[in-house]
JSON list of C-alpha atoms in Angstrom, two decimals:
[
{"chain": "F", "resi": 1, "resn": "GLN", "atom": "CA", "xyz": [30.10, 128.75, 184.67]},
{"chain": "F", "resi": 2, "resn": "VAL", "atom": "CA", "xyz": [26.89, 130.58, 185.51]},
{"chain": "F", "resi": 3, "resn": "GLN", "atom": "CA", "xyz": [23.92, 130.23, 183.18]},
{"chain": "F", "resi": 4, "resn": "LEU", "atom": "CA", "xyz": [21.15, 132.84, 183.07]},
{"chain": "F", "resi": 5, "resn": "VAL", "atom": "CA", "xyz": [17.89, 132.88, 181.10]},
{"chain": "F", "resi": 6, "resn": "GLU", "atom": "CA", "xyz": [15.87, 136.08, 180.77]},
{"chain": "F", "resi": 7, "resn": "SER", "atom": "CA", "xyz": [12.15, 136.16, 180.00]},
{"chain": "F", "resi": 8, "resn": "GLY", "atom": "CA", "xyz": [9.07, 138.36, 180.26]},
{"chain": "F", "resi": 9, "resn": "GLY", "atom": "CA", "xyz": [9.71, 141.02, 177.64]},
{"chain": "F", "resi": 10, "resn": "GLY", "atom": "CA", "xyz": [7.16, 142.18, 175.13]},
{"chain": "F", "resi": 11, "resn": "LEU", "atom": "CA", "xyz": [5.32, 145.11, 173.59]},
{"chain": "F", "resi": 12, "resn": "VAL", "atom": "CA", "xyz": [3.51, 147.52, 175.91]},
{"chain": "F", "resi": 13, "resn": "GLN", "atom": "CA", "xyz": [2.00, 150.99, 175.64]},
{"chain": "F", "resi": 14, "resn": "PRO", "atom": "CA", "xyz": [3.49, 153.97, 177.48]},
{"chain": "F", "resi": 15, "resn": "GLY", "atom": "CA", "xyz": [2.40, 153.85, 181.11]},
{"chain": "F", "resi": 16, "resn": "GLY", "atom": "CA", "xyz": [2.09, 150.08, 181.08]},
{"chain": "F", "resi": 17, "resn": "SER", "atom": "CA", "xyz": [3.89, 147.45, 183.13]},
{"chain": "F", "resi": 18, "resn": "LEU", "atom": "CA", "xyz": [5.98, 144.33, 182.62]},
{"chain": "F", "resi": 19, "resn": "ARG", "atom": "CA", "xyz": [7.68, 141.86, 184.93]},
{"chain": "F", "resi": 20, "resn": "LEU", "atom": "CA", "xyz": [10.97, 140.37, 183.81]},
{"chain": "F", "resi": 21, "resn": "SER", "atom": "CA", "xyz": [12.42, 137.15, 185.20]},
{"chain": "F", "resi": 22, "resn": "CYS", "atom": "CA", "xyz": [15.97, 135.83, 185.26]},
{"chain": "F", "resi": 23, "resn": "ALA", "atom": "CA", "xyz": [16.47, 132.18, 186.16]},
{"chain": "F", "resi": 24, "resn": "ALA", "atom": "CA", "xyz": [19.98, 131.28, 187.29]},
{"chain": "F", "resi": 25, "resn": "SER", "atom": "CA", "xyz": [21.88, 128.03, 187.49]},
{"chain": "F", "resi": 26, "resn": "GLY", "atom": "CA", "xyz": [25.46, 127.10, 188.27]},
{"chain": "F", "resi": 27, "resn": "SER", "atom": "CA", "xyz": [27.83, 128.15, 191.04]},
{"chain": "F", "resi": 28, "resn": "ILE", "atom": "CA", "xyz": [26.42, 131.47, 192.27]},
{"chain": "F", "resi": 29, "resn": "PHE", "atom": "CA", "xyz": [26.39, 130.71, 195.99]},
{"chain": "F", "resi": 30, "resn": "ARG", "atom": "CA", "xyz": [29.02, 133.37, 196.73]},
{"chain": "F", "resi": 31, "resn": "PHE", "atom": "CA", "xyz": [27.87, 136.03, 194.26]},
{"chain": "F", "resi": 32, "resn": "TYR", "atom": "CA", "xyz": [28.13, 139.66, 195.34]},
{"chain": "F", "resi": 33, "resn": "SER", "atom": "CA", "xyz": [25.26, 141.06, 193.31]},
{"chain": "F", "resi": 34, "resn": "MET", "atom": "CA", "xyz": [22.74, 140.19, 190.61]},
{"chain": "F", "resi": 35, "resn": "GLY", "atom": "CA", "xyz": [21.56, 142.86, 188.25]},
{"chain": "F", "resi": 36, "resn": "TRP", "atom": "CA", "xyz": [19.53, 143.92, 185.26]},
{"chain": "F", "resi": 37, "resn": "TYR", "atom": "CA", "xyz": [21.13, 145.83, 182.40]},
{"chain": "F", "resi": 38, "resn": "ARG", "atom": "CA", "xyz": [19.76, 147.18, 179.16]},
{"chain": "F", "resi": 39, "resn": "GLN", "atom": "CA", "xyz": [21.07, 148.19, 175.77]},
{"chain": "F", "resi": 40, "resn": "ALA", "atom": "CA", "xyz": [19.23, 150.22, 173.16]},
{"chain": "F", "resi": 41, "resn": "PRO", "atom": "CA", "xyz": [20.30, 150.33, 169.51]},
{"chain": "F", "resi": 42, "resn": "GLY", "atom": "CA", "xyz": [23.37, 152.51, 169.07]},
{"chain": "F", "resi": 43, "resn": "LYS", "atom": "CA", "xyz": [23.87, 152.96, 172.81]},
{"chain": "F", "resi": 44, "resn": "GLN", "atom": "CA", "xyz": [26.07, 151.42, 175.48]},
{"chain": "F", "resi": 45, "resn": "ARG", "atom": "CA", "xyz": [24.85, 148.85, 177.95]},
{"chain": "F", "resi": 46, "resn": "GLU", "atom": "CA", "xyz": [23.77, 150.48, 181.21]},
{"chain": "F", "resi": 47, "resn": "LEU", "atom": "CA", "xyz": [22.85, 149.34, 184.70]},
{"chain": "F", "resi": 48, "resn": "VAL", "atom": "CA", "xyz": [19.13, 149.29, 185.41]},
{"chain": "F", "resi": 49, "resn": "ALA", "atom": "CA", "xyz": [19.00, 147.72, 188.87]},
{"chain": "F", "resi": 50, "resn": "ALA", "atom": "CA", "xyz": [21.06, 145.46, 191.12]},
{"chain": "F", "resi": 51, "resn": "ILE", "atom": "CA", "xyz": [20.57, 143.55, 194.35]},
{"chain": "F", "resi": 52, "resn": "THR", "atom": "CA", "xyz": [23.38, 142.28, 196.59]},
{"chain": "F", "resi": 53, "resn": "SER", "atom": "CA", "xyz": [23.58, 138.99, 198.43]},
{"chain": "F", "resi": 54, "resn": "GLY", "atom": "CA", "xyz": [22.64, 140.94, 201.56]},
{"chain": "F", "resi": 55, "resn": "GLY", "atom": "CA", "xyz": [19.50, 142.37, 199.98]},
{"chain": "F", "resi": 56, "resn": "ASN", "atom": "CA", "xyz": [20.66, 145.93, 199.30]},
{"chain": "F", "resi": 57, "resn": "THR", "atom": "CA", "xyz": [19.42, 147.46, 196.05]},
{"chain": "F", "resi": 58, "resn": "ASP", "atom": "CA", "xyz": [20.72, 150.02, 193.58]},
{"chain": "F", "resi": 59, "resn": "TYR", "atom": "CA", "xyz": [18.94, 151.64, 190.63]},
{"chain": "F", "resi": 60, "resn": "GLY", "atom": "CA", "xyz": [19.87, 153.70, 187.65]},
{"chain": "F", "resi": 61, "resn": "ASP", "atom": "CA", "xyz": [18.71, 157.31, 187.93]},
{"chain": "F", "resi": 62, "resn": "SER", "atom": "CA", "xyz": [16.34, 157.02, 184.98]},
{"chain": "F", "resi": 63, "resn": "VAL", "atom": "CA", "xyz": [14.30, 154.18, 186.55]},
{"chain": "F", "resi": 64, "resn": "LYS", "atom": "CA", "xyz": [14.20, 155.15, 190.23]},
{"chain": "F", "resi": 65, "resn": "GLY", "atom": "CA", "xyz": [10.65, 155.15, 191.54]},
{"chain": "F", "resi": 66, "resn": "ARG", "atom": "CA", "xyz": [9.36, 153.12, 188.59]},
{"chain": "F", "resi": 67, "resn": "PHE", "atom": "CA", "xyz": [11.28, 149.81, 188.64]},
{"chain": "F", "resi": 68, "resn": "THR", "atom": "CA", "xyz": [11.74, 147.36, 191.50]},
{"chain": "F", "resi": 69, "resn": "ILE", "atom": "CA", "xyz": [14.26, 144.51, 191.66]},
{"chain": "F", "resi": 70, "resn": "SER", "atom": "CA", "xyz": [13.62, 141.47, 193.85]},
{"chain": "F", "resi": 71, "resn": "ARG", "atom": "CA", "xyz": [14.75, 137.88, 194.23]},
{"chain": "F", "resi": 72, "resn": "ASP", "atom": "CA", "xyz": [13.39, 134.46, 195.13]},
{"chain": "F", "resi": 73, "resn": "ASN", "atom": "CA", "xyz": [16.23, 132.39, 196.55]},
{"chain": "F", "resi": 74, "resn": "ALA", "atom": "CA", "xyz": [14.19, 129.18, 196.51]},
{"chain": "F", "resi": 75, "resn": "LYS", "atom": "CA", "xyz": [13.73, 129.49, 192.75]},
{"chain": "F", "resi": 76, "resn": "ASN", "atom": "CA", "xyz": [17.18, 130.98, 192.02]},
{"chain": "F", "resi": 77, "resn": "THR", "atom": "CA", "xyz": [15.41, 133.79, 190.22]},
{"chain": "F", "resi": 78, "resn": "VAL", "atom": "CA", "xyz": [15.67, 137.57, 190.16]},
{"chain": "F", "resi": 79, "resn": "TYR", "atom": "CA", "xyz": [12.80, 139.77, 188.97]},
{"chain": "F", "resi": 80, "resn": "LEU", "atom": "CA", "xyz": [12.40, 143.26, 187.62]},
{"chain": "F", "resi": 81, "resn": "GLN", "atom": "CA", "xyz": [8.98, 144.85, 188.04]},
{"chain": "F", "resi": 82, "resn": "MET", "atom": "CA", "xyz": [8.70, 147.67, 185.51]},
{"chain": "F", "resi": 83, "resn": "ASN", "atom": "CA", "xyz": [5.91, 150.23, 185.97]},
{"chain": "F", "resi": 84, "resn": "SER", "atom": "CA", "xyz": [5.07, 153.51, 184.26]},
{"chain": "F", "resi": 85, "resn": "LEU", "atom": "CA", "xyz": [7.03, 152.47, 181.21]},
{"chain": "F", "resi": 86, "resn": "LYS", "atom": "CA", "xyz": [8.26, 155.12, 178.80]},
{"chain": "F", "resi": 87, "resn": "PRO", "atom": "CA", "xyz": [9.37, 154.87, 175.16]},
{"chain": "F", "resi": 88, "resn": "GLU", "atom": "CA", "xyz": [12.91, 155.60, 176.39]},
{"chain": "F", "resi": 89, "resn": "ASP", "atom": "CA", "xyz": [12.82, 152.25, 178.23]},
{"chain": "F", "resi": 90, "resn": "THR", "atom": "CA", "xyz": [12.80, 150.39, 174.92]},
{"chain": "F", "resi": 91, "resn": "ALA", "atom": "CA", "xyz": [15.85, 148.11, 174.89]},
{"chain": "F", "resi": 92, "resn": "VAL", "atom": "CA", "xyz": [17.09, 144.57, 175.19]},
{"chain": "F", "resi": 93, "resn": "TYR", "atom": "CA", "xyz": [17.27, 143.70, 178.88]},
{"chain": "F", "resi": 94, "resn": "TYR", "atom": "CA", "xyz": [19.95, 141.37, 180.24]},
{"chain": "F", "resi": 95, "resn": "CYS", "atom": "CA", "xyz": [20.73, 139.95, 183.65]},
{"chain": "F", "resi": 96, "resn": "ASN", "atom": "CA", "xyz": [24.11, 139.01, 185.04]},
{"chain": "F", "resi": 97, "resn": "VAL", "atom": "CA", "xyz": [25.97, 138.17, 188.23]},
{"chain": "F", "resi": 98, "resn": "ARG", "atom": "CA", "xyz": [29.01, 140.04, 189.58]},
{"chain": "F", "resi": 99, "resn": "ASN", "atom": "CA", "xyz": [31.69, 139.10, 192.06]},
{"chain": "F", "resi": 100, "resn": "ARG", "atom": "CA", "xyz": [33.05, 141.37, 194.77]},
{"chain": "F", "resi": 101, "resn": "ILE", "atom": "CA", "xyz": [35.47, 143.18, 192.46]},
{"chain": "F", "resi": 102, "resn": "GLY", "atom": "CA", "xyz": [32.88, 143.84, 189.79]},
{"chain": "F", "resi": 103, "resn": "GLU", "atom": "CA", "xyz": [33.62, 141.08, 187.30]},
{"chain": "F", "resi": 104, "resn": "TYR", "atom": "CA", "xyz": [30.72, 139.56, 185.41]},
{"chain": "F", "resi": 105, "resn": "LEU", "atom": "CA", "xyz": [30.38, 135.83, 186.03]},
{"chain": "F", "resi": 106, "resn": "ALA", "atom": "CA", "xyz": [28.21, 134.90, 183.05]},
{"chain": "F", "resi": 107, "resn": "VAL", "atom": "CA", "xyz": [28.51, 135.42, 179.33]},
{"chain": "F", "resi": 108, "resn": "TRP", "atom": "CA", "xyz": [26.00, 137.96, 178.06]},
{"chain": "F", "resi": 109, "resn": "GLY", "atom": "CA", "xyz": [23.05, 136.04, 176.63]},
{"chain": "F", "resi": 110, "resn": "GLN", "atom": "CA", "xyz": [20.26, 136.89, 174.23]},
{"chain": "F", "resi": 111, "resn": "GLY", "atom": "CA", "xyz": [18.34, 138.98, 176.73]},
{"chain": "F", "resi": 112, "resn": "THR", "atom": "CA", "xyz": [14.65, 139.81, 176.46]},
{"chain": "F", "resi": 113, "resn": "LEU", "atom": "CA", "xyz": [13.30, 142.63, 174.30]},
{"chain": "F", "resi": 114, "resn": "VAL", "atom": "CA", "xyz": [11.11, 145.33, 175.84]},
{"chain": "F", "resi": 115, "resn": "THR", "atom": "CA", "xyz": [9.35, 147.66, 173.41]},
{"chain": "F", "resi": 116, "resn": "VAL", "atom": "CA", "xyz": [7.32, 150.60, 174.71]},
{"chain": "F", "resi": 117, "resn": "SER", "atom": "CA", "xyz": [5.27, 152.19, 171.95]},
{"chain": "F", "resi": 118, "resn": "SER", "atom": "CA", "xyz": [1.79, 153.47, 171.25]}
]
């Protein structure tokens, strides 16, 4: 089983920045992609950004140009740099790992809360 711990959330003003971290442990050597997802109250969980084992990246349309996903293999950690934050970005942010056929390899955890408000 894969274990993931998210951190770095908080309260920021519109236009501000945050950097989220996701520390991974367990058997993820052959993962296909790692990604960030978010869920706002009353809404479905959506993809924010993902990075494959080969280094390719994918972003949700609403965050393109503002968010950047990266990884540090030595630390088994994936990051999400969030710039130019908007109130619409307010949500609980989760990370997870997917195999080649799109299955999630970890149980959804507590996530980290990002609140963008003036």
